[in-house]
Amino acid sequence: MNLKRATTGVKKIQPKVFIIDMFLPEGEAWYNIPEFNVLEQNITIPGFSPLYPDAHCTEDGSICQVITGEAEINAASTLSALVYSGVFDLTTTYFLIAGIAGINPKVATIGDVTFARFAVQVALQYEIDAREIPADFPTGYVPQGAVVPNQYPAELYGTEVFELNVALRTAAVAFANKATLYDTAATQAARKLYAYDPAFAGPSSSGPSVVECDSATSDVYFSGALLGEAFENTTTLFTNGLGVYCTTQQEDNATLEVLLRATLAGLTDFSRIILMRTASDFDRPYEGQTAVANLFGDTPAFEPSVQNIYLAGVQVVEGIVSGWADTFEQGVKASNYIGDVFGSLGGEPDFGPGSTGSSIPERTGGRKRMLRSF
Ligand SMILES: *[C@@H]1O[C@H](CO)[C@@H](O)[C@H](O)[C@H]1NC(C)=O
Ligand SMILES: *[C@@H]1O[C@H](CO)[C@@H](O)[C@H](O)[C@H]1NC(C)=O
Ligand SMILES: *[C@@H]1O[C@H](CO)[C@@H](O)[C@H](O)[C@H]1NC(C)=O
């Protein structure tokens, strides 16, 4: 398609749903499916990843897809290019983040499909190598501006936590629950290894199912009981106990920061974002396994997790499109706070320093300062 015509012409593509995937296997889950064909239009967008230069849309433009490239820098760069391209009218578009993730066996299991209320940038902290930490530190991660682990950060960048529309999540979960999820014998066998540990037995040993729990973003792909627990604690700390860490991925806070800024610019609606992550691997070993073996061992749930992106996700996409006139065009009103820790979109965050009774940190001089514009 001619980009110049698209940007200057009157008629922009106005998707009802924009699917956001991060790498090819997640993207391909949506190709050659009976429900719709997003390869009917390929639109090259300046600023997209060289690996994935095109946005893909159905002929009528109602359903589109982007593959961002992996980790925070690719996610933020691609999403920014998308929202500021001028090719699309995204003011009423629902964004479905649809990717695979690591999973916390205390909360859910491989093959599960999760929907998040909170996305937490857990690695946005100071770090000391575990071999050099003081004896009384349970982890080498210390929140920025704090002096010990698990102390509320004194410096906020604003991307630490994003909260999404709970009413929309409830609708998405209801759609996803119509899916028959895919599972394999190898995945079932891998789940069983976790059942011996009482901390994991319930949530990790049966499945796959649809679960409401929250997502952690970190460029660092980590493995192990201690880092898993450290980031559980970070999620609890940053969300004032509201968030439950279950999935770990490398993009979502970046994607959400772009959509928050685009909402401030009047280009997107932050109440129309669904964060769906399916579980491909455990974030920590089972009892008796090492962290290294967990990291480098087999991942039998990779294929089911990719399949379940489509199986659950297509129900969400079709639910929104078929319920457009009745419900989704006008939007699903959020009854919870949505946005970031600064209250950028208005309202009072139910997490962050304001809700702990301490005040929002002052701007500080020096190398590390809080980047907030009042
Ligand atoms: C869009 O690109 C895909 C490959 O990425 C190709 O299979 C498809 O035919 C293309 N669609 C059009 C309309 O050219
Ligand atoms: C990332 O976003 C999630 C929710 O979308 C939020 O809960 C989390 O706090 C964010 N993390 C950071 C570090 O901003
Ligand atoms: C997580 O928090 C718990 C409870 O405060 C604490 O006992 C534990 O040492 C912490 N773990 C890590 C790895 O930070």
Tab-separated table of C-alpha atoms and ligand atoms in Angstrom:
chain	number	residue	atom	x	y	z
A	1	MET	CA	0.000	0.000	0.000
A	2	ASN	CA	1.116	3.560	-0.626
A	3	LEU	CA	2.199	5.009	2.717
A	4	LYS	CA	1.956	8.609	1.515
A	5	ARG	CA	-1.648	8.135	0.534
A	6	ALA	CA	-2.377	6.448	3.819
A	7	THR	CA	-0.891	9.282	5.881
A	8	THR	CA	-2.278	12.186	3.917
A	9	GLY	CA	-5.536	10.690	2.669
A	10	VAL	CA	-8.718	11.027	4.681
A	11	LYS	CA	-9.186	7.347	5.352
A	12	LYS	CA	-6.884	5.822	7.941
A	13	ILE	CA	-7.109	2.163	8.859
A	14	GLN	CA	-9.250	1.923	11.986
A	15	PRO	CA	-8.618	-1.490	13.577
A	16	LYS	CA	-10.993	-2.888	16.158
A	17	VAL	CA	-8.206	-5.124	17.492
A	18	PHE	CA	-4.438	-4.778	17.155
A	19	ILE	CA	-2.547	-7.939	18.126
A	20	ILE	CA	0.944	-7.299	19.506
A	21	ASP	CA	3.399	-10.192	19.251
A	22	MET	CA	7.091	-10.096	20.036
A	23	PHE	CA	8.755	-12.699	17.800
A	24	LEU	CA	7.976	-14.911	14.828
A	25	PRO	CA	6.541	-18.029	16.536
A	26	GLU	CA	4.009	-15.828	18.367
A	27	GLY	CA	3.217	-14.013	15.132
A	28	GLU	CA	2.851	-17.170	13.075
A	29	ALA	CA	0.293	-18.518	15.524
A	30	TRP	CA	-2.145	-16.125	13.810
A	31	TYR	CA	-1.405	-17.075	10.186
A	32	ASN	CA	-3.330	-19.660	8.162
A	33	ILE	CA	-6.205	-19.780	10.627
A	34	PRO	CA	-9.833	-20.214	9.562
A	35	GLU	CA	-11.243	-17.178	11.404
A	36	PHE	CA	-9.474	-14.286	9.623
A	37	ASN	CA	-6.394	-13.510	7.518
A	38	VAL	CA	-4.128	-10.706	8.756
A	39	LEU	CA	-1.833	-11.230	5.749
A	40	GLU	CA	-4.364	-9.641	3.375
A	41	GLN	CA	-2.570	-6.292	3.803
A	42	ASN	CA	1.130	-5.828	4.554
A	43	ILE	CA	1.962	-2.231	5.387
A	44	THR	CA	5.619	-1.248	5.747
A	45	ILE	CA	6.009	1.176	8.651
A	46	PRO	CA	9.202	3.264	9.026
A	47	GLY	CA	10.755	2.541	12.414
A	48	PHE	CA	9.620	-1.065	12.685
A	49	SER	CA	12.187	-3.787	13.393
A	50	PRO	CA	14.290	-4.751	10.365
A	51	LEU	CA	13.238	-8.330	11.123
A	52	TYR	CA	9.525	-7.468	11.045
A	53	PRO	CA	9.114	-4.373	8.850
A	54	ASP	CA	5.375	-4.696	8.179
A	55	ALA	CA	2.133	-4.274	10.029
A	56	HIS	CA	-0.374	-6.908	8.907
A	57	CYS	CA	-4.121	-6.353	8.576
A	58	THR	CA	-7.237	-8.009	7.284
A	59	GLU	CA	-8.595	-6.586	4.029
A	60	ASP	CA	-11.222	-4.539	5.886
A	61	GLY	CA	-8.635	-3.309	8.422
A	62	SER	CA	-10.658	-4.499	11.411
A	63	ILE	CA	-7.930	-6.810	12.742
A	64	CYS	CA	-4.232	-5.964	12.567
A	65	GLN	CA	-1.017	-7.421	13.920
A	66	VAL	CA	2.505	-6.224	14.655
A	67	ILE	CA	5.623	-8.158	15.670
A	68	THR	CA	7.764	-5.833	17.777
A	69	GLY	CA	11.025	-7.744	18.141
A	70	GLU	CA	12.078	-8.946	21.570
A	71	ALA	CA	12.909	-7.120	24.820
A	72	GLU	CA	12.154	-3.622	26.016
A	73	ILE	CA	14.042	-1.539	23.428
A	74	ASN	CA	12.440	-3.293	20.450
A	75	ALA	CA	8.992	-3.191	22.009
A	76	ALA	CA	9.159	0.537	22.755
A	77	SER	CA	10.697	1.461	19.391
A	78	THR	CA	8.223	-0.529	17.295
A	79	LEU	CA	5.149	0.545	19.243
A	80	SER	CA	6.207	4.203	19.027
A	81	ALA	CA	6.695	3.879	15.283
A	82	LEU	CA	3.230	2.319	15.051
A	83	VAL	CA	1.260	4.852	17.075
A	84	TYR	CA	2.954	7.914	15.510
A	85	SER	CA	2.955	6.578	11.924
A	86	GLY	CA	-0.234	8.372	10.984
A	87	VAL	CA	-1.332	5.271	9.074
A	88	PHE	CA	-3.859	4.137	11.672
A	89	ASP	CA	-6.667	5.654	13.678
A	90	LEU	CA	-6.121	3.829	16.980
A	91	THR	CA	-8.406	5.895	19.193
A	92	THR	CA	-10.935	3.075	19.618
A	93	THR	CA	-8.601	0.133	18.993
A	94	TYR	CA	-8.212	-2.718	21.486
A	95	PHE	CA	-4.598	-3.815	21.901
A	96	LEU	CA	-4.110	-7.494	22.658
A	97	ILE	CA	-0.573	-8.184	23.834
A	98	ALA	CA	-0.250	-11.858	22.938
A	99	GLY	CA	3.018	-13.522	23.839
A	100	ILE	CA	4.620	-16.399	25.672
A	101	ALA	CA	6.307	-16.031	29.060
A	102	GLY	CA	8.027	-17.770	31.928
A	103	ILE	CA	5.736	-18.796	34.764
A	104	ASN	CA	5.876	-18.777	38.562
A	105	PRO	CA	4.922	-22.323	39.673
A	106	LYS	CA	3.459	-20.960	42.927
A	107	VAL	CA	0.698	-19.292	40.912
A	108	ALA	CA	0.173	-21.076	37.599
A	109	THR	CA	1.685	-23.600	35.235
A	110	ILE	CA	3.126	-24.182	31.775
A	111	GLY	CA	0.523	-24.064	29.028
A	112	ASP	CA	-1.706	-21.716	31.046
A	113	VAL	CA	-3.105	-18.532	29.538
A	114	THR	CA	-2.751	-15.563	31.889
A	115	PHE	CA	-4.360	-12.127	31.855
A	116	ALA	CA	-2.673	-9.356	33.862
A	117	ARG	CA	-3.944	-6.335	35.747
A	118	PHE	CA	-0.441	-5.153	36.640
A	119	ALA	CA	2.776	-5.099	34.642
A	120	VAL	CA	5.845	-4.489	36.767
A	121	GLN	CA	9.316	-3.611	35.546
A	122	VAL	CA	11.036	-5.733	38.180
A	123	ALA	CA	14.636	-5.316	37.052
A	124	LEU	CA	14.497	-1.525	37.172
A	125	GLN	CA	16.657	-1.658	40.311
A	126	TYR	CA	20.245	-1.552	41.484
A	127	GLU	CA	22.022	-4.885	41.286
A	128	ILE	CA	24.973	-6.377	43.132
A	129	ASP	CA	26.270	-9.794	42.130
A	130	ALA	CA	25.009	-12.447	44.563
A	131	ARG	CA	28.618	-13.343	45.529
A	132	GLU	CA	29.200	-9.819	46.844
A	133	ILE	CA	25.980	-9.094	48.708
A	134	PRO	CA	26.009	-8.426	52.468
A	135	ALA	CA	25.078	-11.433	54.602
A	136	ASP	CA	21.736	-9.898	55.550
A	137	PHE	CA	20.590	-9.166	51.976
A	138	PRO	CA	18.182	-11.858	50.684
A	139	THR	CA	18.889	-10.753	47.087
A	140	GLY	CA	21.302	-8.584	45.130
A	141	TYR	CA	18.481	-6.362	43.840
A	142	VAL	CA	17.823	-3.052	45.622
A	143	PRO	CA	15.096	-0.648	44.445
A	144	GLN	CA	16.474	2.602	43.038
A	145	GLY	CA	17.033	5.250	45.692
A	146	ALA	CA	16.662	2.608	48.429
A	147	VAL	CA	19.580	1.209	50.429
A	148	VAL	CA	18.365	-2.327	51.173
A	149	PRO	CA	16.279	-4.879	49.261
A	150	ASN	CA	12.520	-4.623	49.573
A	151	GLN	CA	12.528	-0.940	50.542
A	152	TYR	CA	10.115	1.166	48.476
A	153	PRO	CA	12.061	2.946	45.712
A	154	ALA	CA	12.939	6.566	46.454
A	155	GLU	CA	13.453	7.296	42.764
A	156	LEU	CA	10.718	6.515	40.274
A	157	TYR	CA	11.072	6.564	36.509
A	158	GLY	CA	7.339	6.098	36.023
A	159	THR	CA	7.515	2.801	34.182
A	160	GLU	CA	7.797	0.618	37.267
A	161	VAL	CA	4.146	-0.365	37.292
A	162	PHE	CA	1.237	-0.101	34.894
A	163	GLU	CA	-2.296	-0.981	35.886
A	164	LEU	CA	-4.811	-2.085	33.271
A	165	ASN	CA	-8.609	-2.107	32.998
A	166	VAL	CA	-9.946	-4.896	35.253
A	167	ALA	CA	-13.453	-4.876	33.709
A	168	LEU	CA	-11.930	-5.417	30.265
A	169	ARG	CA	-9.750	-8.202	31.661
A	170	THR	CA	-12.866	-9.888	33.061
A	171	ALA	CA	-14.470	-9.752	29.602
A	172	ALA	CA	-11.309	-11.121	27.961
A	173	VAL	CA	-11.077	-13.981	30.469
A	174	ALA	CA	-14.712	-14.910	29.763
A	175	PHE	CA	-13.955	-15.064	26.026
A	176	ALA	CA	-10.739	-17.057	26.584
A	177	ASN	CA	-12.578	-19.541	28.776
A	178	LYS	CA	-14.533	-20.653	25.688
A	179	ALA	CA	-11.306	-22.075	24.236
A	180	THR	CA	-10.258	-25.682	24.482
A	181	LEU	CA	-6.571	-25.268	25.283
A	182	TYR	CA	-3.883	-27.450	23.766
A	183	ASP	CA	-1.719	-29.735	25.891
A	184	THR	CA	0.792	-32.512	25.330
A	185	ALA	CA	1.958	-35.582	27.247
A	186	ALA	CA	5.469	-34.068	27.546
A	187	THR	CA	4.037	-30.904	29.099
A	188	GLN	CA	1.980	-32.958	31.544
A	189	ALA	CA	5.105	-34.916	32.524
A	190	ALA	CA	7.053	-31.679	33.112
A	191	ARG	CA	4.226	-30.331	35.304
A	192	LYS	CA	4.285	-33.485	37.439
A	193	LEU	CA	7.873	-32.794	38.514
A	194	TYR	CA	6.634	-29.707	40.369
A	195	ALA	CA	3.846	-31.506	42.192
A	196	TYR	CA	6.190	-32.960	44.840
A	197	ASP	CA	6.955	-29.524	46.283
A	198	PRO	CA	4.014	-28.396	48.459
A	199	ALA	CA	4.672	-24.760	47.504
A	200	PHE	CA	4.010	-25.591	43.855
A	201	ALA	CA	1.720	-28.623	43.998
A	202	GLY	CA	-1.698	-27.012	43.537
A	203	PRO	CA	-1.134	-24.348	40.896
A	204	SER	CA	1.631	-26.008	38.916
A	205	SER	CA	0.498	-29.602	38.576
A	206	SER	CA	-2.801	-29.325	36.726
A	207	GLY	CA	-3.709	-27.367	33.647
A	208	PRO	CA	-3.702	-25.782	31.203
A	209	SER	CA	-6.235	-23.162	32.237
A	210	VAL	CA	-6.992	-19.443	32.088
A	211	VAL	CA	-5.588	-17.543	35.088
A	212	GLU	CA	-5.759	-13.932	36.278
A	213	CYS	CA	-2.303	-12.925	37.515
A	214	ASP	CA	0.322	-10.300	36.840
A	215	SER	CA	3.339	-9.916	34.645
A	216	ALA	CA	6.918	-8.892	35.274
A	217	THR	CA	9.108	-7.224	32.668
A	218	SER	CA	12.887	-7.618	32.620
A	219	ASP	CA	15.381	-7.567	29.778
A	220	VAL	CA	17.287	-10.148	31.791
A	221	TYR	CA	15.948	-13.664	31.222
A	222	PHE	CA	16.415	-15.139	34.676
A	223	SER	CA	16.103	-18.603	36.195
A	224	GLY	CA	16.083	-19.743	39.798
A	225	ALA	CA	14.206	-19.880	43.067
A	226	LEU	CA	15.968	-16.838	44.557
A	227	LEU	CA	15.478	-14.458	41.633
A	228	GLY	CA	11.920	-15.736	41.275
A	229	GLU	CA	11.280	-14.931	44.925
A	230	ALA	CA	13.105	-11.600	44.676
A	231	PHE	CA	10.834	-10.495	41.812
A	232	GLU	CA	7.738	-11.797	43.594
A	233	ASN	CA	8.765	-9.472	46.395
A	234	THR	CA	9.412	-6.610	43.964
A	235	THR	CA	5.952	-7.048	42.444
A	236	THR	CA	4.384	-7.030	45.904
A	237	LEU	CA	6.422	-3.970	46.901
A	238	PHE	CA	5.828	-1.903	43.747
A	239	THR	CA	2.086	-2.659	43.647
A	240	ASN	CA	1.570	-2.248	47.394
A	241	GLY	CA	0.542	-5.871	47.702
A	242	LEU	CA	-2.090	-5.751	44.933
A	243	GLY	CA	-0.070	-7.521	42.241
A	244	VAL	CA	0.583	-11.270	42.047
A	245	TYR	CA	3.700	-12.082	40.046
A	246	CYS	CA	3.090	-15.008	37.716
A	247	THR	CA	4.594	-14.359	34.284
A	248	THR	CA	7.993	-13.045	33.305
A	249	GLN	CA	8.621	-11.487	29.906
A	250	GLN	CA	10.890	-8.920	28.293
A	251	GLU	CA	8.609	-6.270	26.764
A	252	ASP	CA	5.339	-5.352	28.367
A	253	ASN	CA	6.213	-2.309	30.466
A	254	ALA	CA	7.872	-0.822	27.393
A	255	THR	CA	4.794	-1.477	25.263
A	256	LEU	CA	2.544	-0.073	27.970
A	257	GLU	CA	4.654	3.075	28.421
A	258	VAL	CA	4.303	3.786	24.695
A	259	LEU	CA	0.534	3.239	24.835
A	260	LEU	CA	0.301	5.471	27.911
A	261	ARG	CA	2.160	8.307	26.172
A	262	ALA	CA	0.073	7.803	23.012
A	263	THR	CA	-3.065	8.020	25.170
A	264	LEU	CA	-1.805	11.342	26.558
A	265	ALA	CA	-1.339	12.460	22.939
A	266	GLY	CA	-4.955	11.550	22.157
A	267	LEU	CA	-3.991	8.707	19.827
A	268	THR	CA	-4.875	5.568	21.815
A	269	ASP	CA	-7.133	4.622	24.745
A	270	PHE	CA	-5.259	3.108	27.700
A	271	SER	CA	-8.484	1.484	28.931
A	272	ARG	CA	-8.449	-0.756	25.835
A	273	ILE	CA	-5.386	-2.907	26.533
A	274	ILE	CA	-5.368	-6.629	27.267
A	275	LEU	CA	-2.158	-8.249	28.452
A	276	MET	CA	-2.300	-11.969	27.678
A	277	ARG	CA	0.733	-14.149	28.262
A	278	THR	CA	0.790	-17.911	27.842
A	279	ALA	CA	3.282	-19.928	29.863
A	280	SER	CA	6.107	-21.648	27.979
A	281	ASP	CA	8.538	-22.515	30.782
A	282	PHE	CA	8.990	-22.327	34.543
A	283	ASP	CA	10.954	-19.410	36.004
A	284	ARG	CA	12.586	-21.654	38.600
A	285	PRO	CA	13.566	-25.315	39.048
A	286	TYR	CA	11.551	-28.076	40.679
A	287	GLU	CA	12.826	-29.618	43.894
A	288	GLY	CA	16.156	-31.298	43.196
A	289	GLN	CA	16.752	-29.554	39.860
A	290	THR	CA	19.342	-26.780	39.486
A	291	ALA	CA	18.605	-23.271	38.220
A	292	VAL	CA	20.948	-23.918	35.300
A	293	ALA	CA	19.175	-27.155	34.361
A	294	ASN	CA	15.869	-25.289	34.422
A	295	LEU	CA	17.286	-22.583	32.169
A	296	PHE	CA	18.947	-24.822	29.602
A	297	GLY	CA	16.744	-27.924	29.822
A	298	ASP	CA	13.882	-28.991	27.580
A	299	THR	CA	10.884	-26.667	27.209
A	300	PRO	CA	8.104	-29.040	26.190
A	301	ALA	CA	5.467	-26.347	26.713
A	302	PHE	CA	6.876	-24.045	24.044
A	303	GLU	CA	4.624	-25.398	21.309
A	304	PRO	CA	1.467	-25.596	23.482
A	305	SER	CA	2.072	-22.048	24.720
A	306	VAL	CA	2.282	-20.757	21.141
A	307	GLN	CA	-0.821	-22.729	20.154
A	308	ASN	CA	-2.689	-21.381	23.159
A	309	ILE	CA	-1.935	-17.790	22.116
A	310	TYR	CA	-4.113	-18.509	19.103
A	311	LEU	CA	-6.696	-20.748	20.788
A	312	ALA	CA	-7.442	-18.337	23.641
A	313	GLY	CA	-6.578	-15.167	21.740
A	314	VAL	CA	-8.866	-15.795	18.800
A	315	GLN	CA	-11.798	-16.033	21.214
A	316	VAL	CA	-10.852	-12.607	22.582
A	317	VAL	CA	-10.455	-11.063	19.123
A	318	GLU	CA	-13.717	-12.533	17.831
A	319	GLY	CA	-15.526	-11.621	21.046
A	320	ILE	CA	-14.525	-7.983	20.651
A	321	VAL	CA	-15.301	-7.827	16.931
A	322	SER	CA	-18.690	-9.539	17.211
A	323	GLY	CA	-19.628	-7.512	20.299
A	324	TRP	CA	-18.422	-4.266	18.725
A	325	ALA	CA	-21.699	-2.441	18.174
A	326	ASP	CA	-23.272	-3.596	21.456
A	327	THR	CA	-20.343	-3.156	23.829
A	328	PHE	CA	-16.855	-2.580	22.617
A	329	GLU	CA	-17.171	0.406	20.300
A	330	GLN	CA	-18.145	2.658	23.189
A	331	GLY	CA	-15.613	0.972	25.486
A	332	VAL	CA	-15.599	-1.021	28.712
A	333	LYS	CA	-15.477	1.475	31.540
A	334	ALA	CA	-12.676	0.858	34.028
A	335	SER	CA	-13.791	0.887	37.641
A	336	ASN	CA	-10.227	0.536	38.929
A	337	TYR	CA	-7.380	3.030	38.608
A	338	ILE	CA	-5.549	2.659	35.274
A	339	GLY	CA	-2.171	4.088	34.298
A	340	ASP	CA	1.226	4.597	35.870
A	341	VAL	CA	2.589	5.480	39.306
A	342	PHE	CA	2.495	9.242	38.525
A	343	GLY	CA	-1.252	9.335	37.822
A	344	SER	CA	-0.424	10.636	34.330
A	345	LEU	CA	-3.865	9.777	32.944
A	346	GLY	CA	-5.676	11.292	35.925
A	347	GLY	CA	-6.934	9.728	39.134
A	348	GLU	CA	-5.002	8.457	42.140
A	349	PRO	CA	-2.897	5.300	41.761
A	350	ASP	CA	-3.864	2.551	44.227
A	351	PHE	CA	-0.171	1.595	44.337
A	352	GLY	CA	3.002	3.613	44.803
A	353	PRO	CA	4.256	6.009	47.460
A	354	GLY	CA	0.941	7.877	47.674
A	355	SER	CA	-0.808	4.730	48.834
A	356	THR	CA	1.869	3.860	51.388
A	357	GLY	CA	1.486	7.165	53.186
A	358	SER	CA	4.918	8.388	52.112
A	359	SER	CA	5.135	11.177	49.603
A	360	ILE	CA	6.240	11.018	46.000
A	361	PRO	CA	10.006	11.387	46.075
A	362	GLU	CA	11.541	14.773	45.374
A	363	ARG	CA	13.547	15.344	42.267
A	364	THR	CA	17.136	14.707	43.194
A	365	GLY	CA	20.361	16.022	41.756
A	366	GLY	CA	23.264	13.908	40.667
A	367	ARG	CA	23.523	11.023	38.278
A	368	LYS	CA	20.234	9.388	39.122
A	369	ARG	CA	17.242	11.621	39.282
A	370	MET	CA	13.572	11.033	39.188
A	371	LEU	CA	12.360	11.815	35.709
A	372	ARG	CA	8.978	13.293	36.327
A	373	SER	CA	7.672	16.445	34.749
A	374	PHE	CA	5.037	18.161	36.833
B	1	LIG	C1	2.029	-10.460	3.201
B	1	LIG	O1	3.241	-11.059	3.620
B	1	LIG	C2	3.171	-12.458	3.785
B	1	LIG	C3	4.543	-12.937	4.220
B	1	LIG	O2	4.976	-12.242	5.338
B	1	LIG	C4	2.769	-13.137	2.503
B	1	LIG	O3	2.601	-14.510	2.733
B	1	LIG	C5	1.457	-12.541	2.007
B	1	LIG	O4	1.123	-13.083	0.756
B	1	LIG	C6	1.583	-11.036	1.889
B	1	LIG	N1	0.318	-10.465	1.509
B	1	LIG	C7	0.136	-9.736	0.414
B	1	LIG	C8	-1.226	-9.205	0.182
B	1	LIG	O5	1.050	-9.497	-0.345
B	2	LIG	C1	5.031	-2.671	34.370
B	2	LIG	O1	3.672	-2.688	34.079
B	2	LIG	C2	2.875	-3.404	35.019
B	2	LIG	C3	1.439	-3.442	34.606
B	2	LIG	O2	1.164	-3.220	33.338
B	2	LIG	C4	2.901	-2.778	36.329
B	2	LIG	O3	2.141	-3.489	37.260
B	2	LIG	C5	4.306	-2.738	36.724
B	2	LIG	O4	4.385	-2.068	37.917
B	2	LIG	C6	5.171	-2.071	35.682
B	2	LIG	N1	6.496	-2.130	36.129
B	2	LIG	C7	7.191	-1.085	36.207
B	2	LIG	C8	8.547	-1.282	36.788
B	2	LIG	O5	6.787	-0.033	35.821
B	3	LIG	C1	11.105	-11.991	50.032
B	3	LIG	O1	10.349	-11.461	51.082
B	3	LIG	C2	10.246	-12.332	52.194
B	3	LIG	C3	9.250	-11.724	53.160
B	3	LIG	O2	9.563	-10.413	53.422
B	3	LIG	C4	11.624	-12.517	52.804
B	3	LIG	O3	11.565	-13.400	53.896
B	3	LIG	C5	12.532	-13.095	51.737
B	3	LIG	O4	13.848	-13.195	52.226
B	3	LIG	C6	12.530	-12.256	50.485
B	3	LIG	N1	13.270	-12.945	49.457
B	3	LIG	C7	14.097	-12.363	48.604
B	3	LIG	C8	14.838	-13.255	47.679
B	3	LIG	O5	14.240	-11.154	48.534
